[in-house]
Coordinates of C-alpha atoms in Angstrom, one line a residue:
M206 CA 91.3 78.9 85.0
A207 CA 94.2 81.2 85.5
V208 CA 95.5 83.4 82.7
T209 CA 98.9 82.2 81.5
Q210 CA 100.6 85.4 80.5
T211 CA 103.5 85.2 78.0
A212 CA 106.4 87.5 79.0
S213 CA 109.2 88.4 76.6
T214 CA 112.7 87.2 77.4
D215 CA 115.9 89.2 77.4
E216 CA 116.9 87.5 74.1
Q217 CA 113.6 88.5 72.5
Q218 CA 114.0 92.1 73.7
R219 CA 117.5 92.2 72.1
E220 CA 116.2 90.7 68.8
R221 CA 113.3 93.2 68.7
S222 CA 115.4 96.3 69.5
G223 CA 118.0 95.2 67.0
N224 CA 115.6 94.7 64.1
Y225 CA 115.8 97.5 61.5
Y226 CA 112.0 97.6 60.9
L227 CA 111.0 97.5 64.6
K228 CA 113.5 100.1 65.7
P229 CA 111.0 103.0 65.4
S230 CA 109.0 101.3 68.1
V231 CA 112.0 101.0 70.5
Q232 CA 112.0 103.6 73.3
K233 CA 115.4 104.0 75.0
G234 CA 115.6 102.2 78.3
V235 CA 112.0 100.8 77.9
P236 CA 111.3 97.2 77.0
F237 CA 109.5 96.6 73.7
H238 CA 106.3 94.6 74.4
F239 CA 103.7 93.1 72.2
A240 CA 100.1 92.6 73.1
G241 CA 99.5 90.0 75.8
E242 CA 103.0 90.4 77.4
T243 CA 102.2 93.0 80.0
R244 CA 99.3 94.1 82.3
T245 CA 97.4 97.3 82.6
P246 CA 97.5 99.3 85.9
D247 CA 94.3 97.5 87.0
G248 CA 95.9 94.1 86.5
A249 CA 94.2 93.0 83.2
V250 CA 96.3 91.6 80.4
D251 CA 97.2 94.4 78.0
Y252 CA 96.2 93.4 74.5
G253 CA 96.9 96.8 73.1
Y254 CA 94.3 98.9 71.3
F255 CA 93.0 96.0 69.1
G256 CA 94.0 92.5 70.3
P257 CA 93.2 88.9 69.3
G258 CA 89.8 88.5 67.5
S259 CA 89.9 92.0 66.1
L260 CA 89.4 92.5 62.4
A261 CA 92.4 94.9 62.5
W262 CA 94.7 92.0 63.4
Q263 CA 93.0 89.8 60.8
V264 CA 93.3 92.2 58.0
L265 CA 96.6 94.0 58.6
S266 CA 98.7 91.2 60.1
P267 CA 99.2 88.6 57.3
A268 CA 102.7 88.6 55.7
T269 CA 101.0 88.9 52.3
V270 CA 99.4 92.2 53.2
A271 CA 102.7 93.6 54.6
M272 CA 104.5 92.6 51.4
L273 CA 101.9 94.0 49.0
I274 CA 100.2 96.9 50.7
D275 CA 102.5 99.6 49.5
G276 CA 101.2 99.2 45.9
P277 CA 97.5 99.9 46.5
A278 CA 98.3 102.4 49.3
A279 CA 100.4 104.4 46.7
A280 CA 97.7 104.2 44.1
L281 CA 95.2 105.7 46.6
E282 CA 97.5 108.3 48.0
L283 CA 99.6 109.6 45.1
I284 CA 96.6 110.9 43.1
H285 CA 96.2 113.4 45.9
R286 CA 98.0 116.7 45.6
G287 CA 99.1 117.0 49.2
L288 CA 100.3 113.4 49.6
L289 CA 102.1 113.3 46.3
S290 CA 103.8 116.5 47.3
V291 CA 105.0 114.9 50.5
V292 CA 106.5 112.0 48.5
L293 CA 108.0 114.4 46.0
E294 CA 109.7 116.6 48.5
H295 CA 110.4 114.5 51.6
D296 CA 110.4 110.7 50.9
P297 CA 113.9 109.2 50.9
I298 CA 113.0 107.4 47.7
N299 CA 112.8 110.7 45.8
D300 CA 114.5 113.4 47.9
E301 CA 118.2 113.1 48.0
D302 CA 118.7 114.8 51.4
A303 CA 116.1 112.6 53.0
R304 CA 117.6 109.6 51.4
R305 CA 121.1 110.3 52.8
K306 CA 119.6 110.9 56.3
R307 CA 117.7 107.6 56.1
R308 CA 120.8 105.7 55.1
R309 CA 122.9 107.3 57.9
L310 CA 120.3 106.4 60.5
A311 CA 120.2 102.9 59.2
G312 CA 124.0 102.7 59.5
T313 CA 124.4 101.7 55.8
P314 CA 126.7 103.4 53.2
V315 CA 125.2 106.1 51.1
E316 CA 125.8 105.2 47.5
A317 CA 126.0 107.8 44.8
R318 CA 123.3 105.9 42.9
R319 CA 120.2 104.2 44.2
S320 CA 120.2 100.5 44.5
P321 CA 117.3 98.0 44.1
R322 CA 117.8 97.3 47.9
E323 CA 116.6 100.8 48.7
V324 CA 113.5 100.4 46.5
L325 CA 112.7 97.1 48.2
D326 CA 113.3 98.6 51.7
R327 CA 111.0 101.5 50.9
H328 CA 108.3 99.1 49.8
I329 CA 108.3 96.8 52.8
R330 CA 108.5 99.7 55.3
T331 CA 104.9 100.7 54.5
G332 CA 103.7 97.3 55.7
L333 CA 106.0 96.7 58.7
V334 CA 106.9 99.9 60.5
P335 CA 103.4 100.9 61.7
T336 CA 102.5 97.3 62.6
P337 CA 103.5 97.6 66.3
I338 CA 100.7 100.1 66.6
I339 CA 98.3 97.2 65.8
V340 CA 100.2 94.3 67.6
G341 CA 101.9 96.1 70.4
D342 CA 100.7 96.6 74.0
T343 CA 99.3 100.1 74.7
P344 CA 102.6 101.8 75.6
T345 CA 104.4 100.3 72.6
A346 CA 101.5 101.3 70.3
A347 CA 101.3 104.8 71.6
F348 CA 105.1 105.3 71.4
T349 CA 105.2 104.0 67.8
A350 CA 102.4 106.3 66.8
K351 CA 104.1 109.3 68.5
R352 CA 107.4 108.5 66.8
L353 CA 105.8 108.2 63.4
H354 CA 103.9 111.5 63.9
A355 CA 107.1 113.3 64.9
Y356 CA 108.9 111.8 61.8
H357 CA 106.4 113.5 59.6
K358 CA 106.4 116.9 61.3
P359 CA 109.1 118.5 59.2
M360 CA 107.3 117.5 56.0
K361 CA 105.5 120.7 55.1
S362 CA 105.8 123.1 52.2
V363 CA 104.0 124.2 49.0
V364 CA 102.7 121.9 46.3
P365 CA 105.4 121.9 43.5
G366 CA 104.4 123.9 40.5
S367 CA 101.5 125.6 42.2
P368 CA 100.9 129.3 42.7
G369 CA 101.6 129.0 46.4
G370 CA 98.2 130.1 47.7
P371 CA 96.7 129.0 51.0
E372 CA 95.2 125.9 49.4
D373 CA 98.6 124.9 48.0
H374 CA 100.3 124.5 51.4
Y375 CA 100.6 121.0 52.8
D376 CA 101.6 119.7 56.2
A377 CA 102.1 115.9 56.5
A378 CA 101.6 116.0 60.3
S379 CA 98.4 118.0 60.3
A380 CA 95.2 116.3 61.3
K381 CA 93.8 116.7 57.8
M382 CA 96.8 114.9 56.2
M383 CA 97.1 112.3 58.9
L384 CA 93.4 111.5 58.4
F385 CA 93.9 111.1 54.7
A386 CA 96.9 108.8 55.2
H387 CA 94.9 106.8 57.8
V388 CA 91.9 106.2 55.6
T389 CA 93.9 105.3 52.5
I390 CA 96.3 102.9 54.2
C391 CA 93.5 101.2 56.1
H392 CA 91.4 101.1 52.9
A393 CA 94.4 99.6 51.0
G394 CA 94.8 96.9 53.5
L395 CA 91.1 96.1 53.4
R396 CA 90.9 96.0 49.6
L397 CA 94.0 93.8 49.5
Y398 CA 92.8 91.4 52.1
E399 CA 89.4 91.1 50.6
G400 CA 90.8 90.8 47.1
V401 CA 93.7 88.3 47.2
V402 CA 94.0 86.9 50.7
A403 CA 92.4 83.4 51.2
R404 CA 90.8 82.6 54.6
D405 CA 89.0 79.8 56.2
G406 CA 90.0 77.4 53.4
R407 CA 88.2 79.5 50.8
L408 CA 89.1 81.9 48.1
P409 CA 89.3 85.6 48.9
R410 CA 86.0 87.4 49.3
R411 CA 84.5 90.6 50.6
F412 CA 83.5 91.0 54.2
S413 CA 79.8 91.4 55.0
P414 CA 78.6 95.0 55.4
G415 CA 78.6 94.5 59.2
Q416 CA 82.2 93.3 59.2
R417 CA 83.3 96.2 57.1
D418 CA 81.7 98.6 59.5
Q419 CA 83.3 96.8 62.4
Y420 CA 86.7 97.1 60.8
W421 CA 86.4 100.9 60.4
R422 CA 85.1 101.3 63.9
E423 CA 88.2 99.5 65.2
M424 CA 90.5 101.5 63.1
V425 CA 89.3 104.8 64.7
A426 CA 91.8 104.1 67.5
F427 CA 94.7 104.0 65.0
A428 CA 93.8 107.5 63.7
E429 CA 93.5 108.9 67.2
L430 CA 97.0 107.6 68.1
M431 CA 98.3 109.4 65.0
G432 CA 96.8 112.7 66.4
V433 CA 93.5 112.8 64.5
P434 CA 90.5 114.0 66.6
R435 CA 88.0 111.1 67.0
E436 CA 85.0 113.2 65.8
I437 CA 86.4 113.6 62.3
V438 CA 87.4 109.9 61.7
P439 CA 85.1 107.8 59.5
D440 CA 83.8 104.9 61.5
S441 CA 81.8 103.0 58.9
A442 CA 82.0 102.0 55.2
Q443 CA 79.4 104.7 54.4
A444 CA 81.3 107.3 56.4
V445 CA 84.5 106.4 54.4
A446 CA 82.6 106.8 51.1
D447 CA 81.3 110.2 52.3
Y448 CA 84.8 111.2 53.3
Y449 CA 86.2 110.5 49.9
A450 CA 83.3 112.4 48.3
G451 CA 84.1 115.4 50.5
I452 CA 87.7 115.6 49.3
A453 CA 87.2 114.8 45.6
H454 CA 88.3 118.3 44.6
E455 CA 91.7 117.6 46.1
Y456 CA 92.4 114.9 43.4
R457 CA 92.5 117.5 40.7
D458 CA 95.6 119.0 39.2
V459 CA 97.9 116.3 40.6
P460 CA 101.4 117.5 39.7
L461 CA 102.5 114.3 37.8
R462 CA 104.7 116.4 35.6
A463 CA 106.5 117.8 38.6
F464 CA 106.9 114.3 40.0
L465 CA 108.4 113.0 36.7
S466 CA 110.7 116.0 36.5
R467 CA 111.9 115.5 40.1
T468 CA 112.5 111.8 39.5
A469 CA 114.5 112.6 36.4
Q470 CA 116.6 115.0 38.4
N471 CA 117.5 112.2 40.7
R472 CA 118.9 110.2 37.8
G473 CA 115.8 108.2 37.3
L474 CA 114.6 106.2 40.3
Y475 CA 114.2 102.8 38.7
L476 CA 116.6 103.1 35.7
S477 CA 119.4 103.9 38.0
T478 CA 119.0 100.6 39.9
F479 CA 119.7 98.4 36.9
R480 CA 123.4 97.5 37.3
L481 CA 125.1 94.1 36.9
A482 CA 126.6 94.3 40.4
N483 CA 123.1 94.5 41.8
L484 CA 121.6 91.7 39.6
P485 CA 120.2 89.6 42.4
D486 CA 118.4 92.5 44.1
T487 CA 117.3 93.8 40.6
L488 CA 115.7 90.4 39.9
R489 CA 114.0 90.5 43.3
M490 CA 112.7 94.0 42.6
L491 CA 111.4 93.0 39.1
A492 CA 109.7 89.9 40.6
L493 CA 108.1 92.1 43.3
V494 CA 106.9 94.7 40.7
G495 CA 105.6 91.8 38.6
V496 CA 103.2 90.8 41.4
V497 CA 102.5 94.2 43.0
M498 CA 101.4 96.0 39.8
P499 CA 98.7 93.6 38.7
V500 CA 97.5 93.0 42.2
T501 CA 97.3 96.8 42.8
L502 CA 95.3 97.3 39.6
A503 CA 93.0 94.4 40.6
V504 CA 92.1 95.6 44.1
I505 CA 92.0 99.4 43.8
P506 CA 88.4 100.9 43.5
R507 CA 87.0 101.7 40.1
P508 CA 86.9 105.5 40.7
V509 CA 90.7 105.4 41.4
R510 CA 91.3 103.6 38.1
R511 CA 89.4 106.5 36.3
I512 CA 91.6 109.1 38.0
L513 CA 94.6 107.1 36.8
N514 CA 93.1 107.3 33.3
I515 CA 92.6 103.5 33.0
P516 CA 89.8 102.8 30.5
R517 CA 86.6 101.5 31.9
F518 CA 86.5 98.5 29.5
L519 CA 89.6 97.1 31.3
D520 CA 87.8 96.8 34.6
P521 CA 86.5 93.2 34.1
A522 CA 90.1 92.0 33.2
F523 CA 91.6 93.6 36.3
N524 CA 88.8 92.2 38.5
A525 CA 89.4 88.8 37.1
L526 CA 93.0 88.9 38.3
K527 CA 91.9 88.5 41.9
V528 CA 91.3 84.7 41.5
P529 CA 94.7 83.7 40.0
F530 CA 96.6 85.9 42.5
G531 CA 94.5 84.6 45.3
L532 CA 95.5 81.1 44.3
L533 CA 99.1 82.1 43.9
L534 CA 99.3 83.7 47.3
W535 CA 97.2 81.0 49.1
P536 CA 100.3 78.9 50.2
L537 CA 101.8 82.0 51.9
Q538 CA 98.6 82.6 53.8
K539 CA 98.0 79.0 54.7
N540 CA 101.6 78.6 55.9
P541 CA 102.7 81.8 57.6
A542 CA 106.3 80.6 57.9
L543 CA 106.5 80.2 54.1
G544 CA 105.3 83.8 53.8
E545 CA 108.1 84.9 56.2
R546 CA 110.7 83.0 54.2
T547 CA 109.4 84.6 51.0
A548 CA 109.7 88.0 52.6
Q549 CA 113.2 87.2 53.7
L550 CA 114.1 86.0 50.2
I551 CA 112.8 89.2 48.6
F552 CA 113.4 91.9 51.2
G553 CA 116.1 90.4 53.4
S554 CA 116.5 88.8 56.8
E555 CA 115.4 91.8 58.8
A556 CA 112.0 91.9 57.1
G557 CA 111.5 88.1 57.5
G558 CA 112.6 88.3 61.1
A559 CA 110.1 91.2 61.9
L560 CA 107.2 89.3 60.3
R561 CA 108.1 86.2 62.3
M562 CA 108.3 88.1 65.6
L563 CA 105.0 89.8 64.9
R564 CA 103.3 86.4 64.1
E565 CA 104.7 84.7 67.2
A566 CA 103.5 87.6 69.3
R567 CA 100.0 87.4 67.9
E568 CA 99.9 83.6 68.4
A569 CA 101.1 84.0 72.0
A570 CA 98.5 86.7 72.7
A571 CA 95.7 84.5 71.2
R572 CA 96.8 81.6 73.5
T573 CA 96.7 83.9 76.5
K574 CA 93.3 85.2 75.7
A575 CA 91.9 81.7 75.0
A576 CA 93.1 80.6 78.4
A577 CA 91.4 83.5 80.2
P578 CA 88.3 82.6 82.2
V579 CA 84.9 83.4 80.7
A580 CA 83.0 86.0 82.7
T581 CA 79.7 84.8 84.0
V582 CA 76.8 86.9 85.2

């Protein structure tokens, strides 16, 4: 049986290159291709670095994961001195200069005060912007990773409020920081998927130990694309646990006081968004927070709760939240189009459109792979 390869049309190329959340993957003068749309130099269908059937696609592709991953990712990252410092000093949601640059690049007016739309945009970017690394063909994935790495290169300085010694310097684009971001984002996606995403007509549940190890083996390619040497990337669940144990000292002295001070200087991140003129977006933001916060507390590991000073006796209550939220999110997982419409309602048409295009690309690639002849010996 011949392989029926799905090629992108000019209309699809225009839609992709014009989408706000997919633009970081668009290389000038080069078509934007998803997995299964092109061929490798040896003539094989290019499914990218992961492809249909991979656990990377299964875990990180659902709309529910894209919409919610920023919460657990932030919980895992912002207790770390270096990552919190990057957010303090360089993230558009906190740093005014970075905020204005981001708004100019997006072609949107820079308001004197933050709006709920900016908060919503920052939240969904975590789940959408890196996705072409997972779902793109190899050139698209490699370019997206290169672009994201370059975006983080200027993000280097000294931890706020620290003495400024060698251990107090941070560099967001260094292999060390990229590895930490890689592990925490992949871990957040895994915890979220296992905790609240239904699959196979059953309630959410943990992977088997073998599946967890397979997921981490697959994700080594993601870290390599972001500039991390393969030999230092954890490739199993135990290796990830050992990695966390090895950096435990970096969770001390998290400059939360500096974070709160900086947020106050910027007129209060969330308080400044509550304005009558922005009531619809404010309600969307409140609805999102009402889901993301309990889901985050339900899926983050117990040691992270301890670092966040959450009492141990609350663990059973947070663990019990997985079942009701799994049921609440079940329709979005069972009907992907409903998940995309939900994303469009909360985050806007650009987010809904990006999720739809990503889903259609995955479905087309799966059909292409299913039609491929089975090799025989």
